Amino acid sequence: MGGINTVRLTWSGATSTNVDVYRNNVVIVTTANDGSFTDSTGDTGRARYTYRVCEAGTSTCSNDARVTFQQ
């Protein structure tokens, strides 16, 4: 059995001080634009998530990144 589903996101090119991280079209955190964020989803087992990173408070965003956990 696995533990909690954890996703490590990395990005580059954002110019704002902070970024909004979206999971499944909902902002889960506004964090420093330091190029990485680790999301501990709270879920275990099979799951699918769609992420994107946006300049904080704007619609300037990355492409969607899809993550699937098989178990």
JSON list of C-alpha atoms in Angstrom, two decimals:
[
{"chain": "A", "resi": 1, "resn": "MET", "atom": "CA", "xyz": [0.00, 0.00, 0.00]},
{"chain": "A", "resi": 2, "resn": "GLY", "atom": "CA", "xyz": [1.20, 3.49, -0.81]},
{"chain": "A", "resi": 3, "resn": "GLY", "atom": "CA", "xyz": [1.07, 6.61, 1.23]},
{"chain": "A", "resi": 4, "resn": "ILE", "atom": "CA", "xyz": [-0.58, 9.93, 0.48]},
{"chain": "A", "resi": 5, "resn": "ASN", "atom": "CA", "xyz": [-0.40, 10.96, -3.17]},
{"chain": "A", "resi": 6, "resn": "THR", "atom": "CA", "xyz": [2.30, 13.62, -3.48]},
{"chain": "A", "resi": 7, "resn": "VAL", "atom": "CA", "xyz": [3.03, 15.66, -6.60]},
{"chain": "A", "resi": 8, "resn": "ARG", "atom": "CA", "xyz": [6.21, 17.70, -7.07]},
{"chain": "A", "resi": 9, "resn": "LEU", "atom": "CA", "xyz": [5.66, 20.58, -9.50]},
{"chain": "A", "resi": 10, "resn": "THR", "atom": "CA", "xyz": [8.41, 22.61, -11.14]},
{"chain": "A", "resi": 11, "resn": "TRP", "atom": "CA", "xyz": [8.10, 25.56, -13.50]},
{"chain": "A", "resi": 12, "resn": "SER", "atom": "CA", "xyz": [10.07, 28.37, -15.10]},
{"chain": "A", "resi": 13, "resn": "GLY", "atom": "CA", "xyz": [9.28, 31.57, -16.94]},
{"chain": "A", "resi": 14, "resn": "ALA", "atom": "CA", "xyz": [6.84, 33.15, -14.48]},
{"chain": "A", "resi": 15, "resn": "THR", "atom": "CA", "xyz": [7.84, 36.74, -13.70]},
{"chain": "A", "resi": 16, "resn": "SER", "atom": "CA", "xyz": [5.54, 37.61, -10.78]},
{"chain": "A", "resi": 17, "resn": "THR", "atom": "CA", "xyz": [6.64, 37.49, -7.14]},
{"chain": "A", "resi": 18, "resn": "ASN", "atom": "CA", "xyz": [4.00, 34.87, -6.34]},
{"chain": "A", "resi": 19, "resn": "VAL", "atom": "CA", "xyz": [2.15, 32.20, -8.31]},
{"chain": "A", "resi": 20, "resn": "ASP", "atom": "CA", "xyz": [-1.22, 30.50, -7.87]},
{"chain": "A", "resi": 21, "resn": "VAL", "atom": "CA", "xyz": [-1.12, 26.71, -8.06]},
{"chain": "A", "resi": 22, "resn": "TYR", "atom": "CA", "xyz": [-4.34, 25.12, -9.32]},
{"chain": "A", "resi": 23, "resn": "ARG", "atom": "CA", "xyz": [-5.38, 21.51, -8.80]},
{"chain": "A", "resi": 24, "resn": "ASN", "atom": "CA", "xyz": [-8.46, 20.45, -10.77]},
{"chain": "A", "resi": 25, "resn": "ASN", "atom": "CA", "xyz": [-9.31, 24.10, -11.54]},
{"chain": "A", "resi": 26, "resn": "VAL", "atom": "CA", "xyz": [-9.23, 25.24, -7.89]},
{"chain": "A", "resi": 27, "resn": "VAL", "atom": "CA", "xyz": [-6.46, 27.38, -6.39]},
{"chain": "A", "resi": 28, "resn": "ILE", "atom": "CA", "xyz": [-4.82, 25.27, -3.70]},
{"chain": "A", "resi": 29, "resn": "VAL", "atom": "CA", "xyz": [-2.06, 27.70, -2.74]},
{"chain": "A", "resi": 30, "resn": "THR", "atom": "CA", "xyz": [-0.49, 31.04, -3.55]},
{"chain": "A", "resi": 31, "resn": "THR", "atom": "CA", "xyz": [3.23, 30.56, -3.08]},
{"chain": "A", "resi": 32, "resn": "ALA", "atom": "CA", "xyz": [6.55, 32.24, -3.83]},
{"chain": "A", "resi": 33, "resn": "ASN", "atom": "CA", "xyz": [7.63, 32.06, -7.46]},
{"chain": "A", "resi": 34, "resn": "ASP", "atom": "CA", "xyz": [10.68, 29.96, -6.64]},
{"chain": "A", "resi": 35, "resn": "GLY", "atom": "CA", "xyz": [10.12, 27.36, -9.37]},
{"chain": "A", "resi": 36, "resn": "SER", "atom": "CA", "xyz": [8.81, 24.46, -7.30]},
{"chain": "A", "resi": 37, "resn": "PHE", "atom": "CA", "xyz": [5.98, 23.31, -5.05]},
{"chain": "A", "resi": 38, "resn": "THR", "atom": "CA", "xyz": [5.14, 19.94, -3.49]},
{"chain": "A", "resi": 39, "resn": "ASP", "atom": "CA", "xyz": [1.44, 19.12, -3.16]},
{"chain": "A", "resi": 40, "resn": "SER", "atom": "CA", "xyz": [0.46, 16.52, -0.61]},
{"chain": "A", "resi": 41, "resn": "THR", "atom": "CA", "xyz": [-3.05, 15.86, -1.89]},
{"chain": "A", "resi": 42, "resn": "GLY", "atom": "CA", "xyz": [-4.48, 14.18, 1.20]},
{"chain": "A", "resi": 43, "resn": "ASP", "atom": "CA", "xyz": [-5.71, 11.35, -1.06]},
{"chain": "A", "resi": 44, "resn": "THR", "atom": "CA", "xyz": [-4.41, 7.81, -1.28]},
{"chain": "A", "resi": 45, "resn": "GLY", "atom": "CA", "xyz": [-4.78, 5.23, -4.00]},
{"chain": "A", "resi": 46, "resn": "ARG", "atom": "CA", "xyz": [-6.01, 5.68, -7.55]},
{"chain": "A", "resi": 47, "resn": "ALA", "atom": "CA", "xyz": [-6.53, 9.33, -8.51]},
{"chain": "A", "resi": 48, "resn": "ARG", "atom": "CA", "xyz": [-6.14, 11.84, -11.33]},
{"chain": "A", "resi": 49, "resn": "TYR", "atom": "CA", "xyz": [-5.20, 15.49, -10.98]},
{"chain": "A", "resi": 50, "resn": "THR", "atom": "CA", "xyz": [-4.77, 18.36, -13.40]},
{"chain": "A", "resi": 51, "resn": "TYR", "atom": "CA", "xyz": [-2.38, 21.15, -12.38]},
{"chain": "A", "resi": 52, "resn": "ARG", "atom": "CA", "xyz": [-1.47, 24.56, -13.72]},
{"chain": "A", "resi": 53, "resn": "VAL", "atom": "CA", "xyz": [0.62, 27.42, -12.38]},
{"chain": "A", "resi": 54, "resn": "CYS", "atom": "CA", "xyz": [-0.47, 31.03, -12.96]},
{"chain": "A", "resi": 55, "resn": "GLU", "atom": "CA", "xyz": [1.04, 34.42, -12.24]},
{"chain": "A", "resi": 56, "resn": "ALA", "atom": "CA", "xyz": [-0.73, 35.29, -8.97]},
{"chain": "A", "resi": 57, "resn": "GLY", "atom": "CA", "xyz": [-4.13, 36.91, -9.49]},
{"chain": "A", "resi": 58, "resn": "THR", "atom": "CA", "xyz": [-3.98, 36.71, -13.31]},
{"chain": "A", "resi": 59, "resn": "SER", "atom": "CA", "xyz": [-4.98, 34.39, -16.11]},
{"chain": "A", "resi": 60, "resn": "THR", "atom": "CA", "xyz": [-1.37, 34.12, -17.36]},
{"chain": "A", "resi": 61, "resn": "CYS", "atom": "CA", "xyz": [-0.90, 30.40, -16.83]},
{"chain": "A", "resi": 62, "resn": "SER", "atom": "CA", "xyz": [1.12, 27.37, -17.79]},
{"chain": "A", "resi": 63, "resn": "ASN", "atom": "CA", "xyz": [-0.31, 24.57, -19.85]},
{"chain": "A", "resi": 64, "resn": "ASP", "atom": "CA", "xyz": [-2.18, 21.92, -17.89]},
{"chain": "A", "resi": 65, "resn": "ALA", "atom": "CA", "xyz": [-0.14, 19.06, -16.45]},
{"chain": "A", "resi": 66, "resn": "ARG", "atom": "CA", "xyz": [-2.01, 15.82, -15.79]},
{"chain": "A", "resi": 67, "resn": "VAL", "atom": "CA", "xyz": [-0.92, 13.38, -13.10]},
{"chain": "A", "resi": 68, "resn": "THR", "atom": "CA", "xyz": [-2.36, 9.88, -12.60]},
{"chain": "A", "resi": 69, "resn": "PHE", "atom": "CA", "xyz": [-1.81, 7.55, -9.63]},
{"chain": "A", "resi": 70, "resn": "GLN", "atom": "CA", "xyz": [-2.56, 3.91, -10.48]},
{"chain": "A", "resi": 71, "resn": "GLN", "atom": "CA", "xyz": [-2.91, 2.58, -6.93]}
]
